[in-house]
PDB file of C-alpha atoms in Angstrom:
ATOM      1  CA  UNK R   1      45.800  90.684  60.080  1.00 46.00           C
ATOM      2  CA  UNK R   2      42.954  91.543  62.463  1.00 49.00           C
ATOM      3  CA  UNK R   3      43.271  93.188  65.867  1.00 49.00           C
ATOM      4  CA  UNK R   4      42.190  89.863  67.373  1.00 51.00           C
ATOM      5  CA  UNK R   5      45.154  88.134  65.767  1.00 55.00           C
ATOM      6  CA  UNK R   6      47.726  90.687  67.000  1.00 57.00           C
ATOM      7  CA  UNK R   7      46.468  91.202  70.545  1.00 67.00           C
ATOM      8  CA  UNK R   8      48.317  88.205  72.025  1.00 78.00           C
ATOM      9  CA  UNK R   9      51.603  89.587  70.657  1.00 77.00           C
ATOM     10  CA  UNK R  10      50.977  92.992  72.173  1.00 76.00           C
ATOM     11  CA  UNK R  11      49.954  91.411  75.443  1.00 70.00           C
ATOM     12  CA  UNK R  12      53.187  89.481  75.583  1.00 70.00           C
ATOM     13  CA  UNK R  13      55.187  92.641  74.790  1.00 67.00           C
ATOM     14  CA  UNK R  14      53.258  94.578  77.442  1.00 64.00           C
ATOM     15  CA  UNK R  15      53.830  91.885  80.050  1.00 65.00           C
ATOM     16  CA  UNK R  16      57.501  91.746  79.119  1.00 64.00           C
ATOM     17  CA  UNK R  17      57.868  95.509  79.498  1.00 64.00           C
ATOM     18  CA  UNK R  18      56.012  95.400  82.789  1.00 62.00           C
ATOM     19  CA  UNK R  19      58.308  92.660  84.066  1.00 63.00           C
ATOM     20  CA  UNK R  20      61.377  94.666  83.064  1.00 58.00           C
ATOM     21  CA  UNK R  21      59.952  97.718  84.837  1.00 55.00           C
ATOM     22  CA  UNK R  22      59.230  95.710  87.988  1.00 60.00           C
ATOM     23  CA  UNK R  23      62.756  94.254  87.975  1.00 63.00           C
ATOM     24  CA  UNK R  24      64.310  97.670  87.337  1.00 59.00           C
ATOM     25  CA  UNK R  25      62.300  99.452  90.021  1.00 62.00           C
ATOM     26  CA  UNK R  26      62.622  96.576  92.480  1.00 69.00           C
ATOM     27  CA  UNK R  27      66.391  96.508  91.999  1.00 67.00           C
ATOM     28  CA  UNK R  28      66.642 100.221  92.783  1.00 77.00           C
ATOM     29  CA  UNK R  29      64.274 100.101  95.730  1.00 80.00           C
ATOM     30  CA  UNK R  30      65.924  97.100  97.343  1.00 83.00           C
ATOM     31  CA  UNK R  31      69.416  98.517  96.750  1.00 80.00           C
ATOM     32  CA  UNK R  32      68.355 101.820  98.323  1.00 86.00           C
ATOM     33  CA  UNK R  33      67.053  99.924 101.342  1.00 84.00           C
ATOM     34  CA  UNK R  34      70.297  98.001 101.751  1.00 87.00           C
ATOM     35  CA  UNK R  35      72.274 101.209 101.360  1.00 86.00           C
ATOM     36  CA  UNK R  36      70.253 102.918 104.081  1.00 88.00           C
ATOM     37  CA  UNK R  37      70.696  99.954 106.397  1.00 86.00           C
ATOM     38  CA  UNK R  38      74.426  99.750 105.748  1.00 89.00           C
ATOM     39  CA  UNK R  39      75.026 103.477 106.089  1.00 90.00           C
ATOM     40  CA  UNK R  40      73.390 103.374 109.499  1.00 90.00           C
ATOM     41  CA  UNK R  41      75.938 100.913 110.900  1.00 91.00           C
ATOM     42  CA  UNK R  42      79.253 101.388 112.660  1.00 91.00           C
ATOM     43  CA  UNK R  43      81.186 100.263 109.584  1.00 93.00           C
ATOM     44  CA  UNK R  44      84.276 102.459 109.255  1.00 94.00           C
ATOM     45  CA  UNK R  45      83.444 103.557 105.713  1.00 95.00           C
ATOM     46  CA  UNK R  46      79.827 104.282 106.594  1.00 94.00           C
ATOM     47  CA  UNK R  47      81.151 106.522 109.362  1.00 95.00           C
ATOM     48  CA  UNK R  48      83.490 108.290 106.928  1.00 97.00           C
ATOM     49  CA  UNK R  49      80.771 108.905 104.338  1.00 96.00           C
ATOM     50  CA  UNK R  50      78.308 110.084 106.988  1.00 95.00           C
ATOM     51  CA  UNK R  51      80.906 112.698 107.933  1.00 96.00           C
ATOM     52  CA  UNK R  52      81.142 111.446 111.520  1.00 96.00           C
ATOM     53  CA  UNK R  53      84.824 110.456 111.667  1.00 96.00           C
ATOM     54  CA  UNK R  54      87.069 112.559 113.925  1.00 94.00           C
ATOM     55  CA  UNK R  55      90.106 114.631 113.058  1.00 87.00           C
ATOM     56  CA  UNK R  56      93.202 113.770 115.030  1.00 94.00           C
ATOM     57  CA  UNK R  57      95.051 110.737 113.645  1.00 98.00           C
ATOM     58  CA  UNK R  58      93.974 108.840 110.514  1.00 98.00           C
ATOM     59  CA  UNK R  59      95.401 105.341 110.003  1.00 98.00           C
ATOM     60  CA  UNK R  60      95.518 103.880 106.490  1.00 98.00           C
ATOM     61  CA  UNK R  61      96.602 100.525 105.113  1.00 97.00           C
ATOM     62  CA  UNK R  62      95.530  97.017 104.181  1.00 96.00           C
ATOM     63  CA  UNK R  63      94.973  94.062 106.533  1.00 96.00           C
ATOM     64  CA  UNK R  64      98.396  94.754 108.005  1.00 97.00           C
ATOM     65  CA  UNK R  65      97.133  98.224 108.845  1.00 97.00           C
ATOM     66  CA  UNK R  66      94.097  96.677 110.534  1.00 97.00           C
ATOM     67  CA  UNK R  67      96.256  94.377 112.669  1.00 97.00           C
ATOM     68  CA  UNK R  68      99.215  96.679 113.283  1.00 98.00           C
ATOM     69  CA  UNK R  69      97.159  99.603 114.569  1.00 98.00           C
ATOM     70  CA  UNK R  70      94.603  98.743 117.265  1.00 98.00           C
ATOM     71  CA  UNK R  71      92.595 101.960 117.342  1.00 98.00           C
ATOM     72  CA  UNK R  72      91.238 101.741 120.937  1.00 97.00           C
ATOM     73  CA  UNK R  73      94.704 101.012 122.337  1.00 98.00           C
ATOM     74  CA  UNK R  74      96.365 103.835 120.392  1.00 98.00           C
ATOM     75  CA  UNK R  75      93.627 106.356 121.217  1.00 97.00           C
ATOM     76  CA  UNK R  76      93.926 105.569 124.921  1.00 97.00           C
ATOM     77  CA  UNK R  77      97.709 105.845 124.783  1.00 97.00           C
ATOM     78  CA  UNK R  78      97.909 109.229 123.056  1.00 97.00           C
ATOM     79  CA  UNK R  79      94.649 110.741 124.374  1.00 95.00           C
ATOM     80  CA  UNK R  80      93.653 112.104 120.949  1.00 95.00           C
ATOM     81  CA  UNK R  81      91.009 111.004 118.437  1.00 97.00           C
ATOM     82  CA  UNK R  82      92.179 108.134 116.230  1.00 98.00           C
ATOM     83  CA  UNK R  83      90.391 106.548 113.261  1.00 98.00           C
ATOM     84  CA  UNK R  84      91.529 103.421 111.437  1.00 98.00           C
ATOM     85  CA  UNK R  85      90.395 103.387 107.780  1.00 97.00           C
ATOM     86  CA  UNK R  86      92.507 100.342 106.880  1.00 97.00           C
ATOM     87  CA  UNK R  87      90.881  97.255 105.407  1.00 94.00           C
ATOM     88  CA  UNK R  88      91.869  93.821 104.127  1.00 92.00           C
ATOM     89  CA  UNK R  89      93.374  93.659 100.658  1.00 90.00           C
ATOM     90  CA  UNK R  90      93.330  97.371  99.924  1.00 93.00           C
ATOM     91  CA  UNK R  91      96.015  99.106  97.892  1.00 94.00           C
ATOM     92  CA  UNK R  92      97.784 102.443  98.129  1.00 96.00           C
ATOM     93  CA  UNK R  93      95.554 103.629  95.274  1.00 96.00           C
ATOM     94  CA  UNK R  94      92.529 102.908  97.425  1.00 95.00           C
ATOM     95  CA  UNK R  95      94.147 104.689 100.382  1.00 97.00           C
ATOM     96  CA  UNK R  96      94.572 107.766  98.184  1.00 97.00           C
ATOM     97  CA  UNK R  97      90.860 107.803  97.344  1.00 97.00           C
ATOM     98  CA  UNK R  98      89.760 107.279 100.944  1.00 97.00           C
ATOM     99  CA  UNK R  99      92.112 110.002 102.215  1.00 98.00           C
ATOM    100  CA  UNK R 100      90.619 112.582  99.857  1.00 98.00           C
ATOM    101  CA  UNK R 101      87.053 111.555 100.660  1.00 98.00           C
ATOM    102  CA  UNK R 102      87.834 111.616 104.375  1.00 98.00           C
ATOM    103  CA  UNK R 103      89.180 115.162 104.222  1.00 97.00           C
ATOM    104  CA  UNK R 104      86.223 116.372 102.156  1.00 97.00           C
ATOM    105  CA  UNK R 105      83.605 115.019 104.558  1.00 96.00           C
ATOM    106  CA  UNK R 106      85.207 115.069 108.012  1.00 97.00           C
ATOM    107  CA  UNK R 107      87.471 117.242 110.139  1.00 96.00           C
ATOM    108  CA  UNK R 108      90.904 117.315 108.547  1.00 96.00           C
ATOM    109  CA  UNK R 109      93.262 114.946 110.355  1.00 97.00           C
ATOM    110  CA  UNK R 110      96.411 116.507 111.721  1.00 96.00           C
ATOM    111  CA  UNK R 111      98.365 113.291 111.193  1.00 98.00           C
ATOM    112  CA  UNK R 112      98.053 110.469 108.635  1.00 98.00           C
ATOM    113  CA  UNK R 113      99.888 107.205 109.309  1.00 98.00           C
ATOM    114  CA  UNK R 114     100.131 104.943 106.251  1.00 98.00           C
ATOM    115  CA  UNK R 115     101.233 101.299 106.475  1.00 98.00           C
ATOM    116  CA  UNK R 116     103.032 101.034 103.147  1.00 97.00           C
ATOM    117  CA  UNK R 117     103.027  97.319 102.335  1.00 96.00           C
ATOM    118  CA  UNK R 118      99.801  97.961 100.412  1.00 94.00           C
ATOM    119  CA  UNK R 119     102.128  99.067  97.614  1.00 95.00           C
ATOM    120  CA  UNK R 120     102.070  95.460  96.412  1.00 90.00           C
ATOM    121  CA  UNK R 121      98.276  95.091  96.520  1.00 84.00           C
ATOM    122  CA  UNK R 122      96.103  94.707  93.446  1.00 75.00           C
ATOM    123  CA  UNK R 123      92.344  94.973  92.962  1.00 69.00           C
ATOM    124  CA  UNK R 124      91.175  91.551  94.121  1.00 71.00           C
ATOM    125  CA  UNK R 125      89.141  92.828  97.094  1.00 77.00           C
ATOM    126  CA  UNK R 126      87.387  95.770  95.489  1.00 84.00           C
ATOM    127  CA  UNK R 127      83.931  94.189  95.452  1.00 85.00           C
ATOM    128  CA  UNK R 128      83.788  94.830  99.197  1.00 88.00           C
ATOM    129  CA  UNK R 129      83.631  98.559  98.497  1.00 92.00           C
ATOM    130  CA  UNK R 130      80.978  98.574  95.765  1.00 92.00           C
ATOM    131  CA  UNK R 131      78.248  99.597  98.256  1.00 91.00           C
ATOM    132  CA  UNK R 132      80.019 102.874  98.984  1.00 93.00           C
ATOM    133  CA  UNK R 133      80.285 103.906  95.336  1.00 92.00           C
ATOM    134  CA  UNK R 134      76.890 105.590  95.654  1.00 91.00           C
ATOM    135  CA  UNK R 135      78.332 107.813  98.391  1.00 93.00           C
ATOM    136  CA  UNK R 136      81.361 109.042  96.454  1.00 95.00           C
ATOM    137  CA  UNK R 137      81.752 109.848  92.769  1.00 95.00           C
ATOM    138  CA  UNK R 138      85.525 109.632  93.261  1.00 96.00           C
ATOM    139  CA  UNK R 139      85.354 106.142  94.751  1.00 95.00           C
ATOM    140  CA  UNK R 140      82.808 105.008  92.169  1.00 94.00           C
ATOM    141  CA  UNK R 141      85.044 106.149  89.309  1.00 95.00           C
ATOM    142  CA  UNK R 142      88.063 104.401  90.829  1.00 94.00           C
ATOM    143  CA  UNK R 143      86.125 101.155  91.245  1.00 93.00           C
ATOM    144  CA  UNK R 144      84.838 101.193  87.673  1.00 93.00           C
ATOM    145  CA  UNK R 145      88.304 101.889  86.287  1.00 91.00           C
ATOM    146  CA  UNK R 146      89.890  99.144  88.378  1.00 90.00           C
ATOM    147  CA  UNK R 147      87.466  96.293  87.623  1.00 89.00           C
ATOM    148  CA  UNK R 148      86.692  94.687  84.278  1.00 89.00           C
ATOM    149  CA  UNK R 149      84.281  96.422  81.855  1.00 92.00           C
ATOM    150  CA  UNK R 150      81.789  93.602  82.392  1.00 92.00           C
ATOM    151  CA  UNK R 151      81.737  94.131  86.146  1.00 89.00           C
ATOM    152  CA  UNK R 152      81.545  97.910  85.743  1.00 90.00           C
ATOM    153  CA  UNK R 153      78.530  97.506  83.438  1.00 90.00           C
ATOM    154  CA  UNK R 154      76.854  95.101  85.881  1.00 88.00           C
ATOM    155  CA  UNK R 155      77.296  97.659  88.657  1.00 88.00           C
ATOM    156  CA  UNK R 156      75.585 100.341  86.579  1.00 87.00           C
ATOM    157  CA  UNK R 157      72.691  98.156  85.391  1.00 85.00           C
ATOM    158  CA  UNK R 158      71.938  96.227  88.564  1.00 86.00           C
ATOM    159  CA  UNK R 159      72.394  98.176  91.771  1.00 87.00           C
ATOM    160  CA  UNK R 160      71.855  95.066  93.908  1.00 85.00           C
ATOM    161  CA  UNK R 161      75.017  93.646  92.366  1.00 85.00           C
ATOM    162  CA  UNK R 162      76.951  96.131  94.488  1.00 88.00           C
ATOM    163  CA  UNK R 163      75.791  94.406  97.671  1.00 87.00           C
ATOM    164  CA  UNK R 164      76.965  90.922  96.709  1.00 83.00           C
ATOM    165  CA  UNK R 165      79.941  90.885  99.051  1.00 79.00           C
ATOM    166  CA  UNK R 166      81.029  90.313 102.628  1.00 82.00           C
ATOM    167  CA  UNK R 167      81.033  94.008 103.581  1.00 84.00           C
ATOM    168  CA  UNK R 168      77.227  94.111 103.759  1.00 82.00           C
ATOM    169  CA  UNK R 169      77.010  91.077 106.027  1.00 80.00           C
ATOM    170  CA  UNK R 170      79.867  92.201 108.243  1.00 80.00           C
ATOM    171  CA  UNK R 171      78.251  95.608 108.684  1.00 81.00           C
ATOM    172  CA  UNK R 172      74.734  94.387 109.392  1.00 81.00           C
ATOM    173  CA  UNK R 173      75.969  91.660 111.732  1.00 76.00           C
ATOM    174  CA  UNK R 174      77.664  94.308 113.876  1.00 72.00           C
ATOM    175  CA  UNK R 175      74.581  96.586 113.645  1.00 71.00           C
ATOM    176  CA  UNK R 176      75.413  99.873 115.342  1.00 73.00           C
ATOM    177  CA  UNK R 177      78.635  98.706 116.982  1.00 87.00           C
ATOM    178  CA  UNK R 178      81.880 100.289 115.824  1.00 92.00           C
ATOM    179  CA  UNK R 179      84.367  98.107 113.961  1.00 93.00           C
ATOM    180  CA  UNK R 180      87.358 100.167 115.097  1.00 95.00           C
ATOM    181  CA  UNK R 181      88.479  97.486 117.524  1.00 94.00           C
ATOM    182  CA  UNK R 182      88.487  94.664 114.976  1.00 94.00           C
ATOM    183  CA  UNK R 183      91.744  92.737 115.003  1.00 97.00           C
ATOM    184  CA  UNK R 184      93.007  89.151 114.839  1.00 96.00           C
ATOM    185  CA  UNK R 185      92.413  87.354 118.122  1.00 97.00           C
ATOM    186  CA  UNK R 186      94.036  84.006 117.322  1.00 96.00           C
ATOM    187  CA  UNK R 187      97.675  82.891 117.507  1.00 98.00           C
ATOM    188  CA  UNK R 188      99.899  81.433 114.808  1.00 98.00           C
ATOM    189  CA  UNK R 189     100.091  77.640 114.902  1.00 97.00           C
ATOM    190  CA  UNK R 190     103.316  75.751 115.660  1.00 97.00           C
ATOM    191  CA  UNK R 191     102.957  74.012 112.292  1.00 97.00           C
ATOM    192  CA  UNK R 192     102.967  77.315 110.400  1.00 97.00           C
ATOM    193  CA  UNK R 193     105.993  78.493 112.360  1.00 96.00           C
ATOM    194  CA  UNK R 194     107.818  75.267 111.515  1.00 96.00           C
ATOM    195  CA  UNK R 195     107.015  75.520 107.798  1.00 96.00           C
ATOM    196  CA  UNK R 196     108.094  79.169 107.775  1.00 95.00           C
ATOM    197  CA  UNK R 197     111.536  78.132 108.979  1.00 94.00           C
ATOM    198  CA  UNK R 198     111.917  75.952 105.885  1.00 92.00           C
ATOM    199  CA  UNK R 199     110.631  78.391 103.263  1.00 92.00           C
ATOM    200  CA  UNK R 200     111.976  81.464 101.478  1.00 91.00           C
ATOM    201  CA  UNK R 201     109.380  84.268 101.132  1.00 93.00           C
ATOM    202  CA  UNK R 202     108.729  86.120  97.924  1.00 93.00           C
ATOM    203  CA  UNK R 203     110.391  89.560  97.647  1.00 95.00           C
ATOM    204  CA  UNK R 204     108.242  92.566  98.489  1.00 95.00           C
ATOM    205  CA  UNK R 205     107.093  94.407  95.391  1.00 93.00           C
ATOM    206  CA  UNK R 206     105.520  97.759  94.554  1.00 95.00           C
ATOM    207  CA  UNK R 207     103.061  98.188  91.711  1.00 93.00           C
ATOM    208  CA  UNK R 208     103.789 101.296  89.603  1.00 95.00           C
ATOM    209  CA  UNK R 209     100.209 102.508  90.090  1.00 95.00           C
ATOM    210  CA  UNK R 210     100.603 102.267  93.849  1.00 96.00           C
ATOM    211  CA  UNK R 211     103.937 104.098  93.797  1.00 97.00           C
ATOM    212  CA  UNK R 212     102.257 106.902  91.834  1.00 96.00           C
ATOM    213  CA  UNK R 213      99.440 106.934  94.405  1.00 97.00           C
ATOM    214  CA  UNK R 214     101.998 107.190  97.222  1.00 98.00           C
ATOM    215  CA  UNK R 215     103.508 110.241  95.551  1.00 98.00           C
ATOM    216  CA  UNK R 216     100.045 111.781  95.269  1.00 98.00           C
ATOM    217  CA  UNK R 217      99.358 111.110  98.942  1.00 98.00           C
ATOM    218  CA  UNK R 218     102.622 112.826  99.878  1.00 98.00           C
ATOM    219  CA  UNK R 219     101.761 115.861  97.718  1.00 97.00           C
ATOM    220  CA  UNK R 220      98.169 116.001  98.995  1.00 97.00           C
ATOM    221  CA  UNK R 221      99.248 115.955 102.642  1.00 97.00           C
ATOM    222  CA  UNK R 222     101.839 118.655 102.026  1.00 97.00           C
ATOM    223  CA  UNK R 223      99.257 120.836 100.264  1.00 96.00           C
ATOM    224  CA  UNK R 224      96.834 120.486 103.174  1.00 95.00           C
ATOM    225  CA  UNK R 225      99.325 120.862 106.059  1.00 95.00           C
ATOM    226  CA  UNK R 226      98.774 117.283 107.169  1.00 97.00           C
ATOM    227  CA  UNK R 227     101.677 115.466 108.792  1.00 97.00           C
ATOM    228  CA  UNK R 228     102.320 112.141 107.040  1.00 98.00           C
ATOM    229  CA  UNK R 229     104.206 109.175 108.478  1.00 98.00           C
ATOM    230  CA  UNK R 230     105.056 106.042 106.479  1.00 98.00           C
ATOM    231  CA  UNK R 231     105.199 102.833 108.517  1.00 98.00           C
ATOM    232  CA  UNK R 232     106.059  99.169 107.994  1.00 98.00           C
ATOM    233  CA  UNK R 233     104.330  97.008 110.577  1.00 98.00           C
ATOM    234  CA  UNK R 234     105.878  93.932 112.178  1.00 98.00           C
ATOM    235  CA  UNK R 235     106.275  90.578 110.474  1.00 98.00           C
ATOM    236  CA  UNK R 236     106.883  87.247 112.148  1.00 98.00           C
ATOM    237  CA  UNK R 237     110.671  87.624 112.642  1.00 97.00           C
ATOM    238  CA  UNK R 238     111.697  84.294 111.086  1.00 97.00           C
ATOM    239  CA  UNK R 239     109.661  85.275 108.018  1.00 97.00           C
ATOM    240  CA  UNK R 240     110.871  88.862 107.788  1.00 97.00           C
ATOM    241  CA  UNK R 241     114.545  87.824 108.105  1.00 96.00           C
ATOM    242  CA  UNK R 242     114.163  85.683 104.981  1.00 95.00           C
ATOM    243  CA  UNK R 243     112.533  88.266 102.714  1.00 97.00           C
ATOM    244  CA  UNK R 244     114.977  88.765  99.812  1.00 96.00           C
ATOM    245  CA  UNK R 245     116.261  92.275  99.046  1.00 96.00           C
ATOM    246  CA  UNK R 246     114.214  93.756 101.873  1.00 97.00           C
ATOM    247  CA  UNK R 247     116.451  96.794 102.444  1.00 97.00           C
ATOM    248  CA  UNK R 248     116.419  97.590  98.729  1.00 97.00           C
ATOM    249  CA  UNK R 249     112.628  97.554  98.748  1.00 97.00           C
ATOM    250  CA  UNK R 250     112.492  99.946 101.709  1.00 97.00           C
ATOM    251  CA  UNK R 251     114.935 102.247  99.911  1.00 97.00           C
ATOM    252  CA  UNK R 252     112.699 102.244  96.822  1.00 96.00           C
ATOM    253  CA  UNK R 253     109.711 103.259  98.961  1.00 97.00           C
ATOM    254  CA  UNK R 254     111.699 106.084 100.523  1.00 97.00           C
ATOM    255  CA  UNK R 255     112.808 107.269  97.094  1.00 96.00           C
ATOM    256  CA  UNK R 256     109.243 107.228  95.732  1.00 96.00           C
ATOM    257  CA  UNK R 257     108.148 109.312  98.730  1.00 97.00           C
ATOM    258  CA  UNK R 258     110.755 111.974  97.992  1.00 96.00           C
ATOM    259  CA  UNK R 259     113.200 110.858 100.660  1.00 96.00           C
ATOM    260  CA  UNK R 260     110.624 110.747 103.445  1.00 96.00           C
ATOM    261  CA  UNK R 261     111.508 108.627 106.449  1.00 97.00           C
ATOM    262  CA  UNK R 262     110.057 105.111 106.566  1.00 97.00           C
ATOM    263  CA  UNK R 263     109.383 104.030 110.157  1.00 98.00           C
ATOM    264  CA  UNK R 264     110.378 100.374 109.918  1.00 98.00           C
ATOM    265  CA  UNK R 265     108.921  98.184 112.668  1.00 98.00           C
ATOM    266  CA  UNK R 266     109.178  94.965 110.685  1.00 98.00           C
ATOM    267  CA  UNK R 267     111.330  93.349 113.411  1.00 98.00           C
ATOM    268  CA  UNK R 268     109.998  95.279 116.387  1.00 98.00           C
ATOM    269  CA  UNK R 269     108.131  92.340 117.946  1.00 98.00           C
ATOM    270  CA  UNK R 270     109.984  89.066 118.558  1.00 96.00           C
ATOM    271  CA  UNK R 271     107.237  87.273 120.505  1.00 97.00           C
ATOM    272  CA  UNK R 272     105.829  84.583 118.196  1.00 97.00           C
ATOM    273  CA  UNK R 273     102.577  84.473 120.172  1.00 98.00           C
ATOM    274  CA  UNK R 274     102.023  88.099 119.129  1.00 98.00           C
ATOM    275  CA  UNK R 275     101.285  86.978 115.562  1.00 98.00           C
ATOM    276  CA  UNK R 276      98.240  85.447 113.896  1.00 98.00           C
ATOM    277  CA  UNK R 277     100.265  84.324 110.872  1.00 97.00           C
ATOM    278  CA  UNK R 278     103.479  85.237 109.066  1.00 97.00           C
ATOM    279  CA  UNK R 279     102.450  88.764 108.100  1.00 97.00           C
ATOM    280  CA  UNK R 280      99.752  89.781 110.588  1.00 98.00           C
ATOM    281  CA  UNK R 281      99.938  90.466 114.285  1.00 98.00           C
ATOM    282  CA  UNK R 282      97.106  89.748 116.697  1.00 98.00           C
ATOM    283  CA  UNK R 283      95.641  91.718 119.586  1.00 98.00           C
ATOM    284  CA  UNK R 284      98.522  90.729 121.846  1.00 98.00           C
ATOM    285  CA  UNK R 285     101.031  91.992 119.299  1.00 98.00           C
ATOM    286  CA  UNK R 286      99.253  95.300 118.732  1.00 98.00           C
ATOM    287  CA  UNK R 287      99.176  95.879 122.476  1.00 98.00           C
ATOM    288  CA  UNK R 288     102.922  95.248 122.612  1.00 98.00           C
ATOM    289  CA  UNK R 289     103.654  97.486 119.627  1.00 98.00           C
ATOM    290  CA  UNK R 290     101.637 100.562 120.629  1.00 98.00           C
ATOM    291  CA  UNK R 291     103.946 101.679 123.492  1.00 98.00           C
ATOM    292  CA  UNK R 292     106.911 101.350 121.121  1.00 98.00           C
ATOM    293  CA  UNK R 293     105.226 103.574 118.529  1.00 98.00           C
ATOM    294  CA  UNK R 294     104.326 106.144 121.180  1.00 97.00           C
ATOM    295  CA  UNK R 295     107.820 106.152 122.707  1.00 97.00           C
ATOM    296  CA  UNK R 296     109.359 106.638 119.268  1.00 96.00           C
ATOM    297  CA  UNK R 297     107.199 109.722 118.700  1.00 96.00           C
ATOM    298  CA  UNK R 298     105.296 108.286 115.737  1.00 97.00           C
ATOM    299  CA  UNK R 299     102.166 110.115 116.827  1.00 97.00           C
ATOM    300  CA  UNK R 300     103.870 113.366 117.844  1.00 94.00           C
ATOM    301  CA  UNK R 301     102.873 116.493 115.962  1.00 85.00           C
ATOM    302  CA  UNK R 302     106.092 118.479 116.147  1.00 65.00           C
ATOM    303  CA  UNK R 303     105.724 120.163 112.781  1.00 45.00           C
ATOM    304  CA  UNK R 304     101.992 119.831 112.180  1.00 42.00           C
ATOM    305  CA  UNK R 305     100.120 123.102 112.352  1.00 39.00           C
ATOM    306  CA  UNK R 306      96.342 122.887 112.933  1.00 38.00           C
ATOM    307  CA  UNK R 307      94.802 122.260 109.539  1.00 39.00           C
ATOM    308  CA  UNK R 308      91.678 124.027 108.347  1.00 39.00           C
ATOM    309  CA  UNK R 309      88.848 122.191 106.616  1.00 39.00           C
ATOM    310  CA  UNK R 310      89.395 123.624 103.138  1.00 45.00           C
ATOM    311  CA  UNK R 311      90.486 120.942 100.724  1.00 50.00           C
ATOM    312  CA  UNK R 312      93.574 121.986  98.766  1.00 52.00           C
ATOM    313  CA  UNK R 313      94.757 120.211  95.656  1.00 58.00           C
ATOM    314  CA  UNK R 314      98.544 119.950  95.230  1.00 56.00           C
ATOM    315  CA  UNK R 315     100.142 121.953  92.464  1.00 49.00           C
ATOM    316  CA  UNK R 316     100.716 119.697  89.432  1.00 48.00           C
TER     317      UNK R 316
END
């Protein structure tokens, strides 16, 4: 076969390789640009991974942590730095990862307050955190272990895949503004209240992996002289009163945490207009709850000595 006969084949191979190279390089370049844009925002995780979060009080949890703890209100009330690292759908396993990354990159908090109902959470919201995997080997490893092998492979091959989620759009939409004041601003509907009166909620559950993560959080805080408080935020009272075996669930959380006190505020707010739905408060509710938390001494540091910035791993 002559060179003339084979040249079209080689041309097609060359063009194919060039196209692959362009796609590969373009994927990396565009992903790097999105990462730079996102890391320059006021997104709470961008702040953590830039190392710009304060010490003071660190709040952890899922969407109930977001809507139980209104950071600006709490910070004003206690006159100390407060940072809320809670986010919708996150689990106690995720809280464990974020706590360690926070301590490595920022001033060590003197107090960690964990809303514990994330013990029931799974991994359905993890795509939101793919963009921050490039900032933390620990977070990246957790994400890849938690998602399916297909998704983990897609993340490695196509970096833009990591930005296919709402976190990017939420961050860029807010630009440089902090998201620490984000909270539900709407009020539960009369129809939802009426249906809640007729229904029996599912029991609260704790995934074994999350219980193990809770134990690791307890050990990590002890090893680093960080005061830890476990909290259950308010529920709509007519919903909370119907949760089966609620006291048994709280006892199981306390046992997993080595007998640590669980600060139970599940029935602390009886104003229905203070709720956005059955399980989340709104701004009005958080404003009502904060003085109760302060009066109870939740944010007091009676036994917390000033922590240094050296990360200490608990003894196995």
